[in-house]
Amino acid sequence: MKYIIIYVSEVNNFFGWQQREQQIFYLNINIYKNLFIQLNYWKMSEESQYSEHPGGWIEWFCAHEDHQFLCEVDDDFIRDPFNQIGIKGKFNFFNEALNMILQPTSPEDQDLEDERFLEVYQEASDIYGLFHARFIFTSKGSAIMRERFLQGKFGHCPRIYCEKQNVIPIGLCEDLKTARIKVFCPRCEEVYMPKKKCADIDGAYFGKSFPQFLLMTYPDLHPKFQLLPDTQILVDFEPTLFGFKIAGKQGSKIKRFEQSFQCNHVNTQPIIQPIEQNIIQQEQKQYRIQIQQQQQQLTQQQNQQQTDQNKELIQKKKNKKKHKQ
């Protein structure tokens, strides 16, 4: 009887466990073959449990290299009239495009040369994207996206201190043909451009609320729940040369932006106060000028009245002299 020597860690990897005990394990080779076949069957069944369109348009569309972020939407979800509200009126060939999406077979090469087919296909792509944006907010859709997030299917954060944190797709606008897909890092909470091969997706296929929805639905996905007991939080990057700081280099752009924002926020109070004081001083000056002008007018009026009175007296004296004569 033949035996095969394997490590327990290898068997654990088949089941998805992450144990690393290096213990020698003896198996009958026939049992090992049966176990390997059974595990492959389980793996295939897990991968196909959400795929109900073998060879259909949806599977063909999602298998495209540029559409790796998309998941397969259920036929029943697309057929539901309630889910079509707000989508049907936006397209001229909605019914034809819907029939194309629900086709059980993938397009052929000759179909891709037909202008009418390409016109309907363009609308079918956008219609499927809008259905996709709604499907990922369901329990089944969010579960699919959660698994893909954990597997790193959407890529990793390019920021070095995020330590290859898995990212989540996000659209910066809900409208079609406005912005391409981006990725959101839940650790640094920044938005980045994805890899070029995954960037040919409209941002409306995901929407701008999906990352927060996924993190709120599954709180265990948030990085603060994934820190190990002995994990140290790294300090902000500061460029050095042979251990010495470089003049003029201030480190992370994100940190600089935060510092400038804080400085602006702190300095707004003393900046505003002098402005208000200047306004008050100007108003006081204007008020003083007005008072001075009024006083000058009063003095002028008084002087004018005095001169008039003097003239009258002089005139009266002259008149009296004339009468005497």
Short mmCIF file of C-alpha atoms in Angstrom, two decimals:
data_model
loop_
_atom_site.label_atom_id
_atom_site.label_comp_id
_atom_site.label_asym_id
_atom_site.label_seq_id
_atom_site.Cartn_x
_atom_site.Cartn_y
_atom_site.Cartn_z
CA MET A 1 0.00 0.00 0.00
CA LYS A 2 1.42 3.38 -1.07
CA TYR A 3 1.39 6.39 1.22
CA ILE A 4 2.01 10.02 0.53
CA ILE A 5 3.56 12.46 3.02
CA ILE A 6 2.08 15.94 3.10
CA TYR A 7 2.01 18.79 5.57
CA VAL A 8 -1.06 19.72 7.48
CA SER A 9 -0.75 23.31 6.22
CA GLU A 10 -1.27 22.08 2.65
CA VAL A 11 -4.51 20.34 3.58
CA ASN A 12 -5.64 23.45 5.44
CA ASN A 13 -5.07 25.58 2.37
CA PHE A 14 -7.46 23.39 0.43
CA PHE A 15 -10.22 24.12 2.93
CA GLY A 16 -9.42 27.83 3.08
CA TRP A 17 -7.99 27.60 6.58
CA GLN A 18 -4.96 29.69 7.46
CA GLN A 19 -3.20 27.43 9.95
CA ARG A 20 0.54 26.97 9.54
CA GLU A 21 1.40 23.98 11.68
CA GLN A 22 4.24 22.10 10.05
CA GLN A 23 3.18 18.62 11.12
CA ILE A 24 3.76 15.61 8.88
CA PHE A 25 0.54 13.90 7.83
CA TYR A 26 0.34 10.43 6.22
CA LEU A 27 -2.44 9.64 3.76
CA ASN A 28 -3.23 6.69 1.62
CA ILE A 29 -2.64 7.80 -1.94
CA ASN A 30 -6.12 6.68 -3.04
CA ILE A 31 -7.72 8.66 -0.20
CA TYR A 32 -5.57 11.64 -1.16
CA LYS A 33 -6.78 11.47 -4.79
CA ASN A 34 -10.41 11.22 -3.72
CA LEU A 35 -9.94 14.11 -1.30
CA PHE A 36 -8.31 16.23 -4.00
CA ILE A 37 -11.14 15.54 -6.47
CA GLN A 38 -13.77 16.30 -3.84
CA LEU A 39 -12.06 19.55 -2.88
CA ASN A 40 -11.87 20.65 -6.52
CA TYR A 41 -15.57 19.89 -6.89
CA TRP A 42 -16.38 21.99 -3.82
CA LYS A 43 -14.24 24.81 -5.16
CA MET A 44 -15.99 24.75 -8.55
CA SER A 45 -19.39 24.67 -6.90
CA GLU A 46 -18.45 27.66 -4.72
CA GLU A 47 -17.30 29.63 -7.75
CA SER A 48 -20.45 28.81 -9.69
CA GLN A 49 -23.03 29.27 -6.94
CA TYR A 50 -23.60 32.87 -8.02
CA SER A 51 -23.22 32.15 -11.73
CA GLU A 52 -26.56 31.19 -13.23
CA HIS A 53 -25.73 32.14 -16.82
CA PRO A 54 -23.41 29.46 -18.26
CA GLY A 55 -22.29 30.81 -21.61
CA GLY A 56 -24.84 33.65 -21.54
CA TRP A 57 -24.41 37.32 -22.38
CA ILE A 58 -23.94 38.34 -18.74
CA GLU A 59 -21.14 35.86 -18.13
CA TRP A 60 -19.52 36.85 -21.43
CA PHE A 61 -19.79 40.55 -20.58
CA CYS A 62 -18.38 40.18 -17.05
CA ALA A 63 -15.53 37.96 -18.28
CA HIS A 64 -14.15 40.81 -20.38
CA GLU A 65 -10.73 41.98 -19.24
CA ASP A 66 -11.93 45.56 -18.69
CA HIS A 67 -14.99 44.41 -16.69
CA GLN A 68 -13.24 42.52 -13.89
CA PHE A 69 -14.87 44.66 -11.22
CA LEU A 70 -18.39 43.67 -12.29
CA CYS A 71 -20.30 40.73 -10.84
CA GLU A 72 -23.05 38.69 -12.50
CA VAL A 73 -26.52 40.05 -11.83
CA ASP A 74 -29.36 37.53 -11.47
CA ASP A 75 -31.86 37.20 -14.32
CA ASP A 76 -34.79 37.50 -11.93
CA PHE A 77 -33.43 40.76 -10.58
CA ILE A 78 -33.23 42.20 -14.10
CA ARG A 79 -36.71 40.96 -15.07
CA ASP A 80 -38.33 42.46 -11.97
CA PRO A 81 -40.34 45.52 -13.14
CA PHE A 82 -39.67 47.24 -9.83
CA ASN A 83 -35.92 47.20 -10.49
CA GLN A 84 -36.49 48.69 -13.95
CA ILE A 85 -38.03 51.88 -12.55
CA GLY A 86 -35.87 54.87 -13.40
CA ILE A 87 -33.85 52.94 -16.00
CA LYS A 88 -36.33 52.10 -18.73
CA GLY A 89 -37.08 55.69 -19.71
CA LYS A 90 -33.42 56.63 -20.25
CA PHE A 91 -32.84 54.43 -23.31
CA ASN A 92 -34.33 54.20 -26.79
CA PHE A 93 -33.75 50.47 -27.31
CA PHE A 94 -34.49 49.29 -23.78
CA ASN A 95 -36.53 46.21 -24.72
CA GLU A 96 -34.04 45.05 -27.35
CA ALA A 97 -31.12 45.66 -25.01
CA LEU A 98 -32.91 43.80 -22.20
CA ASN A 99 -33.46 40.80 -24.48
CA MET A 100 -29.78 40.90 -25.40
CA ILE A 101 -28.75 40.92 -21.72
CA LEU A 102 -30.97 37.94 -20.93
CA GLN A 103 -29.78 35.86 -23.88
CA PRO A 104 -28.63 32.37 -22.81
CA THR A 105 -25.84 32.44 -25.41
CA SER A 106 -22.92 34.77 -25.90
CA PRO A 107 -22.59 36.94 -29.04
CA GLU A 108 -20.82 35.56 -32.06
CA ASP A 109 -18.09 37.22 -34.09
CA GLN A 110 -20.45 38.10 -36.92
CA ASP A 111 -22.76 39.88 -34.48
CA LEU A 112 -19.95 42.22 -33.48
CA GLU A 113 -19.70 43.42 -37.11
CA ASP A 114 -23.38 44.44 -37.27
CA GLU A 115 -23.91 48.19 -36.71
CA ARG A 116 -27.42 47.66 -35.32
CA PHE A 117 -26.09 45.09 -32.86
CA LEU A 118 -23.33 47.43 -31.70
CA GLU A 119 -25.84 50.24 -31.19
CA VAL A 120 -28.04 48.03 -29.02
CA TYR A 121 -24.97 46.59 -27.30
CA GLN A 122 -23.87 50.05 -26.19
CA GLU A 123 -27.21 50.62 -24.48
CA ALA A 124 -27.20 47.08 -23.10
CA SER A 125 -23.85 47.75 -21.44
CA ASP A 126 -25.14 50.88 -19.71
CA ILE A 127 -28.43 49.22 -18.75
CA TYR A 128 -26.59 46.29 -17.22
CA GLY A 129 -24.32 48.73 -15.38
CA LEU A 130 -27.30 50.51 -13.81
CA PHE A 131 -28.81 47.18 -12.79
CA HIS A 132 -25.43 46.26 -11.35
CA ALA A 133 -25.33 49.48 -9.31
CA ARG A 134 -28.62 48.42 -7.69
CA PHE A 135 -27.84 44.71 -7.37
CA ILE A 136 -24.70 45.24 -5.28
CA PHE A 137 -26.86 46.90 -2.62
CA THR A 138 -28.88 43.70 -2.13
CA SER A 139 -27.91 41.03 0.37
CA LYS A 140 -26.73 38.64 -2.34
CA GLY A 141 -24.89 41.29 -4.33
CA SER A 142 -23.11 42.71 -1.30
CA ALA A 143 -22.10 39.17 -0.25
CA ILE A 144 -20.50 38.64 -3.65
CA MET A 145 -18.65 41.93 -3.48
CA ARG A 146 -17.52 41.18 0.07
CA GLU A 147 -15.87 37.94 -1.04
CA ARG A 148 -14.20 39.66 -3.97
CA PHE A 149 -12.97 42.44 -1.68
CA LEU A 150 -11.46 39.93 0.74
CA GLN A 151 -9.74 38.17 -2.17
CA GLY A 152 -8.24 41.46 -3.36
CA LYS A 153 -9.97 41.31 -6.73
CA PHE A 154 -10.28 45.09 -6.87
CA GLY A 155 -6.60 45.74 -6.23
CA HIS A 156 -4.65 47.34 -3.40
CA CYS A 157 -4.00 50.86 -2.18
CA PRO A 158 -0.89 52.38 -3.80
CA ARG A 159 -0.02 54.27 -0.60
CA ILE A 160 2.94 52.58 1.06
CA TYR A 161 1.74 52.90 4.66
CA CYS A 162 -1.61 51.32 3.87
CA GLU A 163 0.31 48.03 3.56
CA LYS A 164 -1.50 46.77 0.44
CA GLN A 165 -4.93 47.44 1.88
CA ASN A 166 -7.69 46.04 -0.33
CA VAL A 167 -9.71 48.74 -2.07
CA ILE A 168 -13.38 49.07 -3.03
CA PRO A 169 -14.72 50.35 -6.37
CA ILE A 170 -16.44 53.72 -6.28
CA GLY A 171 -18.04 56.06 -8.79
CA LEU A 172 -17.70 59.78 -8.24
CA CYS A 173 -20.99 60.47 -10.05
CA GLU A 174 -24.32 58.66 -10.35
CA ASP A 175 -24.83 59.79 -13.96
CA LEU A 176 -23.65 57.79 -16.95
CA LYS A 177 -20.70 58.90 -19.08
CA THR A 178 -19.51 61.43 -16.53
CA ALA A 179 -16.59 59.78 -14.70
CA ARG A 180 -14.70 56.50 -14.91
CA ILE A 181 -14.46 54.03 -12.06
CA LYS A 182 -12.13 54.79 -9.15
CA VAL A 183 -11.09 52.79 -6.08
CA PHE A 184 -11.54 53.78 -2.44
CA CYS A 185 -9.08 52.79 0.29
CA PRO A 186 -10.84 52.26 3.65
CA ARG A 187 -7.56 52.77 5.53
CA CYS A 188 -6.44 56.20 4.30
CA GLU A 189 -9.94 57.02 2.98
CA GLU A 190 -8.58 58.35 -0.31
CA VAL A 191 -9.73 57.73 -3.89
CA TYR A 192 -7.25 56.50 -6.52
CA MET A 193 -7.19 55.50 -10.16
CA PRO A 194 -7.36 51.72 -10.67
CA LYS A 195 -5.12 49.75 -12.97
CA LYS A 196 -5.52 50.54 -16.65
CA LYS A 197 -6.91 47.14 -17.53
CA CYS A 198 -9.74 47.58 -15.00
CA ALA A 199 -10.46 51.26 -15.64
CA ASP A 200 -12.78 50.91 -18.66
CA ILE A 201 -15.95 50.97 -16.53
CA ASP A 202 -18.37 53.81 -16.01
CA GLY A 203 -18.43 55.06 -12.43
CA ALA A 204 -22.24 54.93 -12.46
CA TYR A 205 -22.02 51.10 -12.49
CA PHE A 206 -21.13 51.32 -8.78
CA GLY A 207 -22.15 54.76 -7.53
CA LYS A 208 -20.54 56.85 -4.82
CA SER A 209 -22.34 55.25 -1.85
CA PHE A 210 -21.18 51.67 -2.32
CA PRO A 211 -17.92 51.68 -0.26
CA GLN A 212 -19.60 53.11 2.83
CA PHE A 213 -22.55 50.76 2.40
CA LEU A 214 -20.25 47.74 2.22
CA LEU A 215 -18.26 48.82 5.29
CA MET A 216 -21.44 49.51 7.26
CA THR A 217 -23.01 46.21 6.21
CA TYR A 218 -19.87 44.25 7.11
CA PRO A 219 -18.06 46.16 9.91
CA ASP A 220 -15.39 43.46 10.04
CA LEU A 221 -14.07 44.72 6.69
CA HIS A 222 -13.00 48.03 8.19
CA PRO A 223 -9.22 48.15 8.75
CA LYS A 224 -9.54 49.13 12.42
CA PHE A 225 -11.05 45.70 13.10
CA GLN A 226 -8.18 43.92 11.33
CA LEU A 227 -5.21 45.12 13.38
CA LEU A 228 -3.31 42.36 15.13
CA PRO A 229 -2.49 42.73 18.86
CA ASP A 230 1.20 43.51 18.24
CA THR A 231 0.67 45.69 15.16
CA GLN A 232 2.36 49.08 15.35
CA ILE A 233 0.84 52.03 13.53
CA LEU A 234 3.55 53.53 11.35
CA VAL A 235 4.33 57.23 11.53
CA ASP A 236 3.88 59.52 8.57
CA PHE A 237 6.56 59.30 5.89
CA GLU A 238 9.33 61.88 6.10
CA PRO A 239 12.02 61.83 3.38
CA THR A 240 15.60 61.55 4.61
CA LEU A 241 19.02 61.18 3.01
CA PHE A 242 21.50 59.06 4.98
CA GLY A 243 19.34 59.60 8.04
CA PHE A 244 19.18 63.39 7.69
CA LYS A 245 16.09 65.38 6.79
CA ILE A 246 16.09 66.98 3.35
CA ALA A 247 15.52 70.71 3.20
CA GLY A 248 12.38 71.61 1.28
CA LYS A 249 10.96 68.08 1.43
CA GLN A 250 7.93 67.94 3.65
CA GLY A 251 6.85 64.33 3.20
CA SER A 252 3.41 63.02 2.37
CA LYS A 253 1.18 65.24 0.26
CA ILE A 254 -1.80 64.04 2.26
CA LYS A 255 -0.11 65.07 5.50
CA ARG A 256 0.85 68.43 4.03
CA PHE A 257 -2.72 69.01 2.92
CA GLU A 258 -4.02 68.12 6.37
CA GLN A 259 -1.49 70.45 8.01
CA SER A 260 -2.30 73.31 5.64
CA PHE A 261 -5.99 72.76 6.25
CA GLN A 262 -5.44 72.83 10.00
CA CYS A 263 -3.27 75.95 9.73
CA ASN A 264 -5.90 77.69 7.62
CA HIS A 265 -8.56 76.60 10.05
CA VAL A 266 -6.55 77.89 13.02
CA ASN A 267 -5.52 81.13 11.34
CA THR A 268 -8.99 82.11 10.21
CA GLN A 269 -9.83 83.56 13.62
CA PRO A 270 -6.94 86.02 13.86
CA ILE A 271 -7.30 86.89 10.18
CA ILE A 272 -10.98 87.68 10.52
CA GLN A 273 -10.57 89.77 13.67
CA PRO A 274 -8.38 92.51 12.10
CA ILE A 275 -10.76 92.69 9.16
CA GLU A 276 -13.69 93.23 11.49
CA GLN A 277 -11.68 95.79 13.45
CA ASN A 278 -10.81 97.66 10.26
CA ILE A 279 -14.46 97.75 9.28
CA ILE A 280 -15.42 99.08 12.71
CA GLN A 281 -12.64 101.67 12.57
CA GLN A 282 -13.72 102.79 9.12
CA GLU A 283 -17.31 103.12 10.30
CA GLN A 284 -16.14 105.13 13.31
CA LYS A 285 -14.09 107.40 11.05
CA GLN A 286 -17.05 107.94 8.77
CA TYR A 287 -19.22 108.73 11.78
CA ARG A 288 -16.65 111.25 13.07
CA ILE A 289 -16.40 112.84 9.66
CA GLN A 290 -20.18 113.15 9.50
CA ILE A 291 -20.25 114.77 12.96
CA GLN A 292 -17.49 117.17 11.98
CA GLN A 293 -19.32 118.07 8.80
CA GLN A 294 -22.52 118.67 10.74
CA GLN A 295 -20.65 120.84 13.25
CA GLN A 296 -19.06 122.80 10.42
CA GLN A 297 -22.46 123.32 8.83
CA LEU A 298 -23.85 124.55 12.15
CA THR A 299 -20.98 126.95 12.68
CA GLN A 300 -21.35 128.21 9.13
CA GLN A 301 -25.06 128.71 9.64
CA GLN A 302 -24.43 130.53 12.91
CA ASN A 303 -21.80 132.72 11.31
CA GLN A 304 -24.13 133.44 8.43
CA GLN A 305 -26.92 134.37 10.79
CA GLN A 306 -24.56 136.62 12.75
CA THR A 307 -23.40 138.37 9.61
CA ASP A 308 -26.99 138.82 8.49
CA GLN A 309 -27.92 140.31 11.83
CA ASN A 310 -24.96 142.67 11.69
CA LYS A 311 -25.95 143.79 8.23
CA GLU A 312 -29.49 144.44 9.39
CA LEU A 313 -28.26 146.54 12.31
CA ILE A 314 -25.99 148.55 10.07
CA GLN A 315 -28.82 149.08 7.63
CA LYS A 316 -31.16 150.22 10.40
CA LYS A 317 -28.60 152.75 11.66
CA LYS A 318 -28.20 154.15 8.17
CA ASN A 319 -31.95 154.46 7.81
CA LYS A 320 -32.23 156.30 11.12
CA LYS A 321 -29.58 158.82 10.06
CA LYS A 322 -31.47 159.50 6.85
CA HIS A 323 -34.72 160.18 8.71
CA LYS A 324 -32.97 162.62 11.05
CA GLN A 325 -31.59 164.52 8.20
#
